[in-house]
Coordinates of C-alpha atoms in Angstrom, one line a residue:
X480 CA 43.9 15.8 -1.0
X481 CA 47.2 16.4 0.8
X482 CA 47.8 17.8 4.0
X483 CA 51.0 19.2 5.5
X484 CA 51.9 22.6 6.8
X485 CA 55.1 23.5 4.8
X486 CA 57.8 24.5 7.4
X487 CA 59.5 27.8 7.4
X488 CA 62.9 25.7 7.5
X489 CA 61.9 24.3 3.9
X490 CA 61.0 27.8 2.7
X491 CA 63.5 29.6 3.9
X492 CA 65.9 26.7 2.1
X493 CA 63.8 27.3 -1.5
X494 CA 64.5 31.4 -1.1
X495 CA 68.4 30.5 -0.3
X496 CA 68.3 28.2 -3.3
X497 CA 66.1 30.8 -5.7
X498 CA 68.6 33.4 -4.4
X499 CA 71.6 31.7 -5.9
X500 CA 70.1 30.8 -9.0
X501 CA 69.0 34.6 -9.0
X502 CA 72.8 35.8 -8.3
X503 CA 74.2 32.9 -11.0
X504 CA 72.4 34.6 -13.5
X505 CA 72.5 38.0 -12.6
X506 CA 75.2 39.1 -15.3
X507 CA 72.6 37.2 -18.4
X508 CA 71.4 39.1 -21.1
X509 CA 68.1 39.3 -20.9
X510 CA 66.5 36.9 -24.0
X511 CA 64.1 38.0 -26.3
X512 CA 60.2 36.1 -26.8
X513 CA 58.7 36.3 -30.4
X514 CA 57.5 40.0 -31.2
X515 CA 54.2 38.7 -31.8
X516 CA 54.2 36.5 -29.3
X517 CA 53.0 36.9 -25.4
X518 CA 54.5 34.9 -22.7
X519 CA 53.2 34.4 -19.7
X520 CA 54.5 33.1 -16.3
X521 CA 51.3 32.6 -13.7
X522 CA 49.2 30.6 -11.4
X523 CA 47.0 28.3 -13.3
X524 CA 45.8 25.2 -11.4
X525 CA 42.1 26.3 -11.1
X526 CA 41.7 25.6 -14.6
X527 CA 38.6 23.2 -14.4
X528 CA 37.3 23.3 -18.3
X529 CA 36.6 25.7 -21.0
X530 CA 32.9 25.3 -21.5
X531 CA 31.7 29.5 -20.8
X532 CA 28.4 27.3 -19.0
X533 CA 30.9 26.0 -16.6
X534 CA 33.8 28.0 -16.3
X535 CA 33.7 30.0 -12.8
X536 CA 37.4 30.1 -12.0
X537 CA 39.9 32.5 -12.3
X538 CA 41.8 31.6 -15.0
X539 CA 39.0 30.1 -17.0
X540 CA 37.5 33.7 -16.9
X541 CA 40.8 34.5 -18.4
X542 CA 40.7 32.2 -21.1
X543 CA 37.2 32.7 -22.1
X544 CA 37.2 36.5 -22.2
X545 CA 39.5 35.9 -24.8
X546 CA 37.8 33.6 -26.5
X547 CA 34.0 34.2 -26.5
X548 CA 32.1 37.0 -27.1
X549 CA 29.2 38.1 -25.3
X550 CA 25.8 40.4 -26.0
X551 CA 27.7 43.4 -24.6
X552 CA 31.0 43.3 -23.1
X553 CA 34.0 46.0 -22.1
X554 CA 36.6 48.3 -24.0
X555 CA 39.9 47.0 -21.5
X556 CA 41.4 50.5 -22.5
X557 CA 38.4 52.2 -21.1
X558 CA 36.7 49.8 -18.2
X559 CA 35.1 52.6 -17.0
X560 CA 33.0 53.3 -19.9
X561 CA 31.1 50.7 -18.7
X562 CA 29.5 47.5 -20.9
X563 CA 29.2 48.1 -24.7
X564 CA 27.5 46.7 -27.9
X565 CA 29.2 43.5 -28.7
X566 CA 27.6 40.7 -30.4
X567 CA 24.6 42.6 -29.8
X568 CA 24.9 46.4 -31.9
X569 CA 21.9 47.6 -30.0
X570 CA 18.5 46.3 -27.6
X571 CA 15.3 47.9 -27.0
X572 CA 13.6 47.6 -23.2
X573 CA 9.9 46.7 -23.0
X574 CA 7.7 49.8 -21.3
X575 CA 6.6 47.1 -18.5
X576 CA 10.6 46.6 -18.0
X577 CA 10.7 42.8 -18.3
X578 CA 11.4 42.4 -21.9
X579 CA 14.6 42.8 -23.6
X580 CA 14.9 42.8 -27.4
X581 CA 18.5 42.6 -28.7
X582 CA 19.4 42.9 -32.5
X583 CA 22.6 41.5 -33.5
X584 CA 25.8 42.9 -35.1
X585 CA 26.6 41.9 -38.7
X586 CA 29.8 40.4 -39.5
X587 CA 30.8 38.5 -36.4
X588 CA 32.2 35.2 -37.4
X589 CA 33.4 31.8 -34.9
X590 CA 36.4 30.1 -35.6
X591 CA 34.9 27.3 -37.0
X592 CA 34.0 30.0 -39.9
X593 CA 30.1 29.5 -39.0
X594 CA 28.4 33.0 -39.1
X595 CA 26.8 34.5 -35.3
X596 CA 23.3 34.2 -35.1
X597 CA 20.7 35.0 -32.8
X598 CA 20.3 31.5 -32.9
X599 CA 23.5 30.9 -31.4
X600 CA 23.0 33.4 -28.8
X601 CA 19.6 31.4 -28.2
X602 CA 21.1 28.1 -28.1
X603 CA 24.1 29.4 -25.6
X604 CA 22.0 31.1 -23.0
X605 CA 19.4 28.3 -22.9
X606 CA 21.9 25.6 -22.9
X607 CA 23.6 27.4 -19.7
X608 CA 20.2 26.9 -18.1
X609 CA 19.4 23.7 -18.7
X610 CA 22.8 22.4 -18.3
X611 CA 22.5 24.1 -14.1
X612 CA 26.3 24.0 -13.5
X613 CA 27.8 26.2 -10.6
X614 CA 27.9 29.4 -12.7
X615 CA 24.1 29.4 -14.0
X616 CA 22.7 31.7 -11.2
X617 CA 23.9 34.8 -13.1
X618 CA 21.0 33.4 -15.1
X619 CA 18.4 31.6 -13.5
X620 CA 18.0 34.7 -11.0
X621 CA 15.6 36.6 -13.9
X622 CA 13.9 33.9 -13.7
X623 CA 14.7 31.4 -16.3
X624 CA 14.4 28.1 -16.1
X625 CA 14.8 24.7 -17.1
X626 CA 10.8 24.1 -17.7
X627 CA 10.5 28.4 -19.2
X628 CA 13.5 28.6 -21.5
X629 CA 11.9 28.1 -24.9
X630 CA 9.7 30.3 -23.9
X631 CA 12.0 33.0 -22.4
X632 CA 14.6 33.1 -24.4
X633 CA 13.7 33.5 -28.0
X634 CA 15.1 34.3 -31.4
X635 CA 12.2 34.5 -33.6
X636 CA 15.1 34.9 -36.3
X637 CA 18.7 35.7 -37.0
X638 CA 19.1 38.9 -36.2
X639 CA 16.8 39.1 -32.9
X640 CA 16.9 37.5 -29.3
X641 CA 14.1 38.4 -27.1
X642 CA 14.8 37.6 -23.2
X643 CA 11.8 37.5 -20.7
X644 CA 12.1 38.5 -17.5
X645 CA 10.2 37.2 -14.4
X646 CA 10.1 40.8 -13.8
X647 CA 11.2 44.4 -13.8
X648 CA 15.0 44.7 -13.2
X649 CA 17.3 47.4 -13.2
X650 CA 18.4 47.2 -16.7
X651 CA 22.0 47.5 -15.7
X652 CA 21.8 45.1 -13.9
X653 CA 20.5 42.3 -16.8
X654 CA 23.3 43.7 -19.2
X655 CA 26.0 43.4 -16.7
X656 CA 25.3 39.9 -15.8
X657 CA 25.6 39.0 -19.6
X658 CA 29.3 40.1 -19.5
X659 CA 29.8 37.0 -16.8
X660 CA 31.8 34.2 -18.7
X661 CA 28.7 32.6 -18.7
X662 CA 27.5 34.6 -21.1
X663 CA 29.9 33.9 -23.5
X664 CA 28.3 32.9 -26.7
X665 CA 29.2 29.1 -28.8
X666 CA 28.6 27.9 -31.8
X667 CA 25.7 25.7 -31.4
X668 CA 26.6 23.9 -35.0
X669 CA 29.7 22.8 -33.8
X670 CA 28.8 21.9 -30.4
X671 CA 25.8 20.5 -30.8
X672 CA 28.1 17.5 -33.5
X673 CA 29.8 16.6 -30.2
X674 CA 27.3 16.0 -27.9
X675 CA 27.7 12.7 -26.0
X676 CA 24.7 11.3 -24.2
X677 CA 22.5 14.6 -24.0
X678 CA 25.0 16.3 -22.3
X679 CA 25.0 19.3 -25.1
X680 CA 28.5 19.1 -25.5
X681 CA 29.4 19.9 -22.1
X682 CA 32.3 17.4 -21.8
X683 CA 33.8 17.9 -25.3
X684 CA 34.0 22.0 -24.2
X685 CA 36.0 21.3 -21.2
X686 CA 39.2 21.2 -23.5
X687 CA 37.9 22.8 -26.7
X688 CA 36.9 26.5 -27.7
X689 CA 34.4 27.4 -30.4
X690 CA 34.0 31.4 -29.8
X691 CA 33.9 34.3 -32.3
X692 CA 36.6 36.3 -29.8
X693 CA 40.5 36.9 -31.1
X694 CA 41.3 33.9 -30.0
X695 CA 41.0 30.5 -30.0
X696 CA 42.4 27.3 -27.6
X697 CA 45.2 25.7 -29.7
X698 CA 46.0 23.6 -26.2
X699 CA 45.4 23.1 -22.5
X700 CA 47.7 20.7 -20.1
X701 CA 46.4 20.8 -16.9
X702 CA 48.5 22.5 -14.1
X703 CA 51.5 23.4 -16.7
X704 CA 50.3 25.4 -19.9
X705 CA 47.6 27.0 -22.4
X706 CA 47.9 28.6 -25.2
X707 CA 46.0 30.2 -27.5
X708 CA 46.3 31.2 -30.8
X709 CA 44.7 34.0 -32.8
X710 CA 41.3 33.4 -34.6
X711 CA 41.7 33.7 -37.9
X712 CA 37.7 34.1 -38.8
X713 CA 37.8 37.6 -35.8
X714 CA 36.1 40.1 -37.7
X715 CA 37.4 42.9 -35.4
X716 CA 41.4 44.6 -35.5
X717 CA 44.1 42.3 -35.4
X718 CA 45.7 41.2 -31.8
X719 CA 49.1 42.4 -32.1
X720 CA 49.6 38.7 -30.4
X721 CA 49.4 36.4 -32.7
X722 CA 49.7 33.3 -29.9
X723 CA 49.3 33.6 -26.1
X724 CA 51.6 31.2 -24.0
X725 CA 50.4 31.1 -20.3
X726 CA 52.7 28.9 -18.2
X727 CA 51.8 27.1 -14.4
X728 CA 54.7 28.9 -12.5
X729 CA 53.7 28.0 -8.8
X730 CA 56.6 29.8 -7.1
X731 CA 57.2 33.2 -7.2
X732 CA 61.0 33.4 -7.0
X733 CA 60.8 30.8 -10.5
X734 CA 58.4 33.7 -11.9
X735 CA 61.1 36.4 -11.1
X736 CA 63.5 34.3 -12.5
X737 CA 61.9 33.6 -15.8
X738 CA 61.2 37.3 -15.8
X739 CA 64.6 38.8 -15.8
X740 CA 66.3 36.0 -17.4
X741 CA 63.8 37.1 -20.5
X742 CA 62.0 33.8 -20.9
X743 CA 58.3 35.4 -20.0
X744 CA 56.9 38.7 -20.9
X745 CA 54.8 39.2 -17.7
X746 CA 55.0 37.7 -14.3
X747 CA 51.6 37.8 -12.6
X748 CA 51.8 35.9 -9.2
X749 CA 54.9 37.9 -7.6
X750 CA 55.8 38.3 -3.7
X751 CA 56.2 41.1 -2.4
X752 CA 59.9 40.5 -2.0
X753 CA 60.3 39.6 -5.3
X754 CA 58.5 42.9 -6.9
X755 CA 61.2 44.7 -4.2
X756 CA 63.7 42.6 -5.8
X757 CA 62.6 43.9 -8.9
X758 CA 63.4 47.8 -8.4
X759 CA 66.7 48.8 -10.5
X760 CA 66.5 46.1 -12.3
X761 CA 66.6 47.5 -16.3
X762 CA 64.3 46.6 -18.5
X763 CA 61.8 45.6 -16.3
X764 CA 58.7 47.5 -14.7
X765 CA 56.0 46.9 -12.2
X766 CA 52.3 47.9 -12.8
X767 CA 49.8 48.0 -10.1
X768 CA 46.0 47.9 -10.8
X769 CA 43.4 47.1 -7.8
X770 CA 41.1 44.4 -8.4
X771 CA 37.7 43.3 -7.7
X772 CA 39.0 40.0 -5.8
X773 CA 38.8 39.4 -2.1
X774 CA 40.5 37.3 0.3
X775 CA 38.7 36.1 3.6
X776 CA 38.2 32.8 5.8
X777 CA 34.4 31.1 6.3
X778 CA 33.2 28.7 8.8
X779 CA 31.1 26.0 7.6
X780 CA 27.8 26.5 9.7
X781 CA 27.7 22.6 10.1
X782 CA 30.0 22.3 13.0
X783 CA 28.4 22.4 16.0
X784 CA 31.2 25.1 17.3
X785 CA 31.9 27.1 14.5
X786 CA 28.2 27.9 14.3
X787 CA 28.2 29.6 17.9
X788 CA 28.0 33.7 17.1
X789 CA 30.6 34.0 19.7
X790 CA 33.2 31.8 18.6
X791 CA 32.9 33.8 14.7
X792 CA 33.8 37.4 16.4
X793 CA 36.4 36.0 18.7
X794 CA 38.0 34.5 15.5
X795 CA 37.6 37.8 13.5
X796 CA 39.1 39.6 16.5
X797 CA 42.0 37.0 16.7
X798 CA 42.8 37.5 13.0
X799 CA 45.6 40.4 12.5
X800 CA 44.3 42.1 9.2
X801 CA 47.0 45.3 9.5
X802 CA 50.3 42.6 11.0
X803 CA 49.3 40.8 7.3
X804 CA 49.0 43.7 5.0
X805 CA 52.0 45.6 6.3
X806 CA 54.2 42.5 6.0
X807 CA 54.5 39.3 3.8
X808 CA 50.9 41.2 2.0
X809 CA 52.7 44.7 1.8
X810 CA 51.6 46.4 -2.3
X811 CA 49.9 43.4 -3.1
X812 CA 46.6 43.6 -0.3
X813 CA 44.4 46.4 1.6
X814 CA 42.4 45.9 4.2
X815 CA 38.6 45.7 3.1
X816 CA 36.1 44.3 5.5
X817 CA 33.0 44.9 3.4
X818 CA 31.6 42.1 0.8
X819 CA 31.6 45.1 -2.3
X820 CA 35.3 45.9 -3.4
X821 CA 36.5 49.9 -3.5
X822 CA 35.0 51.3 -6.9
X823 CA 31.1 49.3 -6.5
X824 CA 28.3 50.9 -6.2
X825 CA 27.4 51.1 -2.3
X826 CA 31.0 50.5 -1.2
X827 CA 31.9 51.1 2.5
X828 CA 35.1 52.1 4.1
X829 CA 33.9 50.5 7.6
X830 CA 36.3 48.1 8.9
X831 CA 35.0 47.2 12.4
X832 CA 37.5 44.3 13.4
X833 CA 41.2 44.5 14.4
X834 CA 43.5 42.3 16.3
X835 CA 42.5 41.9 19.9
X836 CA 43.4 39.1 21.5
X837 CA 42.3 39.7 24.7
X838 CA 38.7 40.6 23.8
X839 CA 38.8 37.1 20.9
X840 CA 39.4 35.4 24.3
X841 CA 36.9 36.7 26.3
X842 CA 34.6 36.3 23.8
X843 CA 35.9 32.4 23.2
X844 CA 35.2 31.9 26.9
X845 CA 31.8 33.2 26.7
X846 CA 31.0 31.3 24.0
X847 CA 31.8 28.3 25.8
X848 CA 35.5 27.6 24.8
X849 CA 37.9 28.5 27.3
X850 CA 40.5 26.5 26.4
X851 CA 39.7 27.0 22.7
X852 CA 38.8 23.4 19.8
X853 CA 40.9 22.2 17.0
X854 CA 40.2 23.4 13.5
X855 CA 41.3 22.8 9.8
X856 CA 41.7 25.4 7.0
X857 CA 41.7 24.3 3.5
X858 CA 44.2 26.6 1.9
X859 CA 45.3 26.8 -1.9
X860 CA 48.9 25.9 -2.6
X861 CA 50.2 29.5 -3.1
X862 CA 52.2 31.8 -1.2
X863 CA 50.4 34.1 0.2
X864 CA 47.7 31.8 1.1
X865 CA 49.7 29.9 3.1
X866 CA 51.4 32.8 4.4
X867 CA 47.7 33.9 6.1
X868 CA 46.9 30.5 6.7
X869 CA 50.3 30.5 9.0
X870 CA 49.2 33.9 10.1
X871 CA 46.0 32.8 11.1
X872 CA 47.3 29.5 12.9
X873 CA 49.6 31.8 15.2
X874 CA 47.1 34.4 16.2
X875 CA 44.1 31.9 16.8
X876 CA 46.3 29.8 18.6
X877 CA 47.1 31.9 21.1
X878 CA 43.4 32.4 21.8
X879 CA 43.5 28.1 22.1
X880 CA 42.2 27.7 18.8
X881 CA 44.7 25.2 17.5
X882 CA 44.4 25.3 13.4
X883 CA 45.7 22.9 11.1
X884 CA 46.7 23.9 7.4
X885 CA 45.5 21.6 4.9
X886 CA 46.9 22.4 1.9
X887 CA 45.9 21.6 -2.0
X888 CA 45.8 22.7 -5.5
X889 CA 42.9 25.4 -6.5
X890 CA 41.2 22.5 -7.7
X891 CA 41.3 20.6 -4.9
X892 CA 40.3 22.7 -2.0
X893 CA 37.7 24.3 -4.2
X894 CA 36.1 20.8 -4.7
X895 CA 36.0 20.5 -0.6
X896 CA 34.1 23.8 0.1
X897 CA 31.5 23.4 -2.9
X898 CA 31.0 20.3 -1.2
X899 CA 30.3 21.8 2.1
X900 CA 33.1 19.2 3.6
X901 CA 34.7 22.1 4.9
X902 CA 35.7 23.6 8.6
X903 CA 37.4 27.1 7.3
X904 CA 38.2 27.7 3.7
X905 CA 40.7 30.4 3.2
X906 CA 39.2 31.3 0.0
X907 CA 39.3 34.4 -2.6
X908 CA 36.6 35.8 -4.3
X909 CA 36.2 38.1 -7.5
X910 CA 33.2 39.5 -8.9
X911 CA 31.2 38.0 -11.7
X912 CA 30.1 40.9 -13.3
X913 CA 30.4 44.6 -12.4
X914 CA 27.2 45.3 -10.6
X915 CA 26.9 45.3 -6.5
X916 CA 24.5 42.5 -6.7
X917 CA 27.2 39.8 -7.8
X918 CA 28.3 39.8 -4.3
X919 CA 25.6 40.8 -2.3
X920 CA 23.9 37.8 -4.2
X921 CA 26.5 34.8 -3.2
X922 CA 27.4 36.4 0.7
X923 CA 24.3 37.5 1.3
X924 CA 21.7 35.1 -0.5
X925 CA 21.0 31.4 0.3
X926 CA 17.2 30.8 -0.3
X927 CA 17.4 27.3 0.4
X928 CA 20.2 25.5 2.8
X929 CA 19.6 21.9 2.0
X930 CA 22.5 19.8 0.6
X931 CA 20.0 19.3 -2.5
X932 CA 19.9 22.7 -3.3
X933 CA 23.4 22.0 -4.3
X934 CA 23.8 26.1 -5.0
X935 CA 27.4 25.5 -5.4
X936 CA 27.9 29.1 -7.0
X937 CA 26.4 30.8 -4.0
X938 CA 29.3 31.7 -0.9
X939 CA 26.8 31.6 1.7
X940 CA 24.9 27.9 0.5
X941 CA 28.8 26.4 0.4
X942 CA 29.1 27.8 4.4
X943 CA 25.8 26.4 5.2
X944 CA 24.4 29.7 6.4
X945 CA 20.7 30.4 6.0
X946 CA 19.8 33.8 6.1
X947 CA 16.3 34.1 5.0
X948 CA 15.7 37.9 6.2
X949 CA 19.2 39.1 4.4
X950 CA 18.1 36.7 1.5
X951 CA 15.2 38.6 1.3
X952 CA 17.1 42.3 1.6
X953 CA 19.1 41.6 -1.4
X954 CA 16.4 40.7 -3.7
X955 CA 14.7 43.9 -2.7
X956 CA 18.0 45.5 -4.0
X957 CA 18.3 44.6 -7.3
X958 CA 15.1 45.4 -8.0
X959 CA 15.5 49.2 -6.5
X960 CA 15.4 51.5 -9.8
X961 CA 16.6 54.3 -7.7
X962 CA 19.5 54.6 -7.9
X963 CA 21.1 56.4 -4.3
X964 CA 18.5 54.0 -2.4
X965 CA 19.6 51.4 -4.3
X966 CA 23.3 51.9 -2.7
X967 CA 21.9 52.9 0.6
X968 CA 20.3 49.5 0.6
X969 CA 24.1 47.4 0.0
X970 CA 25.3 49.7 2.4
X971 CA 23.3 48.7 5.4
X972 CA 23.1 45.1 3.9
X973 CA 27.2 44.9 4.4
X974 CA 27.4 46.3 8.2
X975 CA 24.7 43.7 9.2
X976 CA 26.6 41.1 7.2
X977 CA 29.8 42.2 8.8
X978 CA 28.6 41.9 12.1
X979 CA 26.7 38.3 11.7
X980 CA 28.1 36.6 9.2
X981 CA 30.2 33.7 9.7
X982 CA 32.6 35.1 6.9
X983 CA 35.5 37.7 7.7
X984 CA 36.1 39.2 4.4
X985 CA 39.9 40.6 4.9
X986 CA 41.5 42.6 2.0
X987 CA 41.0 43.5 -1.4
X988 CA 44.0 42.6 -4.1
X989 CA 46.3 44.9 -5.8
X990 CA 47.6 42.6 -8.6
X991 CA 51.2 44.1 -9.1
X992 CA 52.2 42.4 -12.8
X993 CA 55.7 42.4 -13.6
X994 CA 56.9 42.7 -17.1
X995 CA 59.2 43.6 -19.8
X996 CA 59.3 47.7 -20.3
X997 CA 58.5 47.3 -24.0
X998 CA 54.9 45.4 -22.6
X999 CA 52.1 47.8 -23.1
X1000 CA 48.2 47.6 -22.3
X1001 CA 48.1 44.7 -20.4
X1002 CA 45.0 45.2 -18.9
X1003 CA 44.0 42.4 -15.9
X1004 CA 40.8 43.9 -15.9
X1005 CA 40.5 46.2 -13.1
X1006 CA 37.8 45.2 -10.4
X1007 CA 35.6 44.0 -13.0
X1008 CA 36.3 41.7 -15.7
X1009 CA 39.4 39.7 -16.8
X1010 CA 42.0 40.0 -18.5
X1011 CA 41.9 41.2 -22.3
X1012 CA 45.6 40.1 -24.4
X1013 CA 44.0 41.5 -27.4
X1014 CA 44.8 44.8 -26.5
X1015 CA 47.9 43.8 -25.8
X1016 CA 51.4 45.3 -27.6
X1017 CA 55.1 44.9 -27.1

């Protein structure tokens, strides 16, 4: 890992520099990409493999929506319609409520040319079980298991899976959770011929595809470029794409750049100078669409001082959440202090912290701290990151809190916090699948604390923090059929997590995607999926 705390001389040099090349090339035509092909200029160093049973990044979601099909999934043009048929044309729901009976859809058809079975679907869910990597939660929390899985997840034949529950859920619920990446379905044929050592294919999948979805991997190289390439064996409309080029730009000013000089189609990881930048300039347009992700800071509960109740608020109070969003965040951020984005069910407006230094260093004093502790913050090498990260240094500083930025790829710093190794992680966060649960169930659920749990997909295990009473208030919640108590219940859940937790959840993103006028239905996938090229048009 490296550490250093980029200076605002060398930034402020990189802008002078983009700047020229900006003005140099002001007066070029803008170039034309491929009609059928997509061009994309983004963000990509999360990338940590391809396998669906792995995948709990970012951009893998990206790349897998595309890729793999699930039971039921979303129309991008209509997210609000809520999860449809997919590989699965219809399912039946036991009177006892923990039986699920899916029959599959004719015609659907991996790349390899091998027909979708239930068998497949069998195979893929199982194998995400027994394989326990971070992402396997979404499953394991109905209850399957290493030990149950042949006997709770079943195809009797083809056209039929059969999942057992451990024991009534909402049914939304289920059916949500199987639009996750992890429930993205393989070909068990072909995956099963590259199995090394047991390991059902895992490693071969980091940097292969074999989904039924419009697409298909044609190649990966870490930290500069995937693309993928239409599958010629989808059985549904024809991508207008034919190929989908997705390019590591790290700096926002080089994405701009790219943009207007007409090398990409869409730049998604823009400033909000460079969007300003951007208005009057022909031929280009800016499309804002909110998403599910969340930005906030966590204190690993190891450390002796970041586990002190007091020390948590004064840091929340010494954190300017408004300074941020009306400045280097301005378009891009709101402020949301709840763990459920805008648009979930049991959403709250309450945001109960705002900068006060004065009462952050009262409470520092009473927690023991008068003349404040030093602290590191694992940040992700992007702008904005490192823009709160610098943000966050001033303000806790002048409270004595003297913070040092260590800075590294997605990869990296996501490595550090899953291994609890950790002080703060300035982290993001998007949901897994649209139901209130997939964050109440990683902020507010950690049912054992031990470093052997190793529940690397759960937010509150990776901070250390046991909470068995609120552990125990979101399982009650997602088994709530009613409805409107079933929201009251996230409700109160998020103001006592708000005012305990050693989390301060900040904003929620507004991804503003730049691109070319003639771009049409790119779709990023609102606040609660990824985003779908197939739809796309130009």
């Amino acid at each position: 890992m490296t550490r250093h705390t980029p200076s605002r001389t060398m930034r402020i040099g990189a802008a002078m520099l983009t700047a020229a090349l900006l003005s140099s090339t002001a007066m070029t035509a803008m170039a034309d990409t491929p009609p059928n092909m997509l061009v994309i200029a983004q963000r990509i160093d999360d990338v940590k493999t391809m396998d669906p049973a792995e995948s709990f990044e970012f951009t893998g979601a990206d790349i897998s929506r595309n890729v793999y099909e699930p039971l039921v999934d979303f129309d991008p043009l209509d997210l609000d319609a809520g999860y449809q048929p997919k590989l699965a044309e219809s399912w039946e729901v036991s009177e006892d409520g923990t039986q699920i009976t899916f029959k599959m859809a004719d015609g659907h058809v991996f790349s390899t040319g091998n027909p979708v079975t239930a068998k497949d679907a069998e195979f893929s869910l199982r194998r995400a079980v027994l394989l326990n990597k971070t992402p396997s939660f979404i499953l394991t929390q109905f209850g399957f298991t290493p030990e149950n899985v042949e006997e709770t997840i079943v195809a009797p034949d083809d056209k039929t899976l059969v999942l057992k529950l451990d024991k009534a859920y909402a049914v939304s619920f289920v059916l949500n959770c199987l639009t996750a990446t992890i429930g993205g379905i393989v070909d068990m044929k072909a995956v099963m011929e590259h199995e090394v050592d047991g390991d059902m294919g895992n490693a071969w999948l980091r940097d292969n595809t074999v989904g039924s979805g419009p697409y298909k991997l044609a190649s990966w190289k870490p930290n500069e470029s995937y693309t993928l390439d239409l599958n010629p064996e989808f059985t549904g409309e024809a991508p207008a794409m034919k190929r989908v080029i997705v390019q590591h730009i790290q700096e926002s000013a080089t994405q701009r750049l790219q943009l207007e000089r007409g090398d990409v189609d869409i730049a998604r990881n823009l400033s909000p100078e460079d969007v300003a930048g951007l208005d009057g300039v022909a031929g280009v347009k800016v499309v804002d669409e909110l998403r599910g992700r969340l930005m906030y800071w966590s204190a690993n509960q190891k450390s002796e001082i970041l586990s002190n109740p007091k020390v948590i608020e004064a840091m929340k109070y010494a954190t300017d959440y408004k300074g941020m969003e009306d400045s280097f965040l301005k378009g891009q951020y709101v402020t949301q202090q709840a763990f459920l984005p805008k648009t979930f069910m049991g959403a709250i407006d309450d945001a109960p912290y705002s900068l006060d230094l004065e009462k952050a260093k009262a409470l520092l004093t009473e927690a023991g701290y008068p003349d404040g502790f030093d602290v590191t913050i694992g940040v992700r090498e992007a702008q904005d990151r490192i823009d709160i990260g610098q943000s966050l240094q001033n303000t806790w500083g002048q409270i004595g809190i003297k913070a040092e930025l260590v800075v590294g790829t997605g990869a990296q710093t996501l490595d550090t916090y899953r291994a609890r190794q950790h002080q703060v992680a300035l982290e993001a966060w998007g949901p897994d699948y649209p139901d209130p649960n997939t964050n109440a169930g990683t902020f507010a659920y950690n049912p054992d604390n031990s470093d052997e749990a190793g529940a690397t997909g759960l937010l509150a295990w990776r901070n250390a923090w046991a909470l068995p009473e609120m552990s125990k208030e979101t399982l009650a919640a997602v088994v709530e059929q009613d409805s409107d108590k079933r929201a009251k219940m996230y409700e109160d859940l998020q103001r006592e997590f708000m005012a305990t937790a050693p989390f301060a959840i900040m904003f929620q993103q507004i991804e503003q995607n730049a691109m070319k006028d003639g771009v049409e239905h790119f779709v990023a996938g609102g606040a609660t999926t990824a985003v779908s090229y197939w739809a796309v048009t130009k």
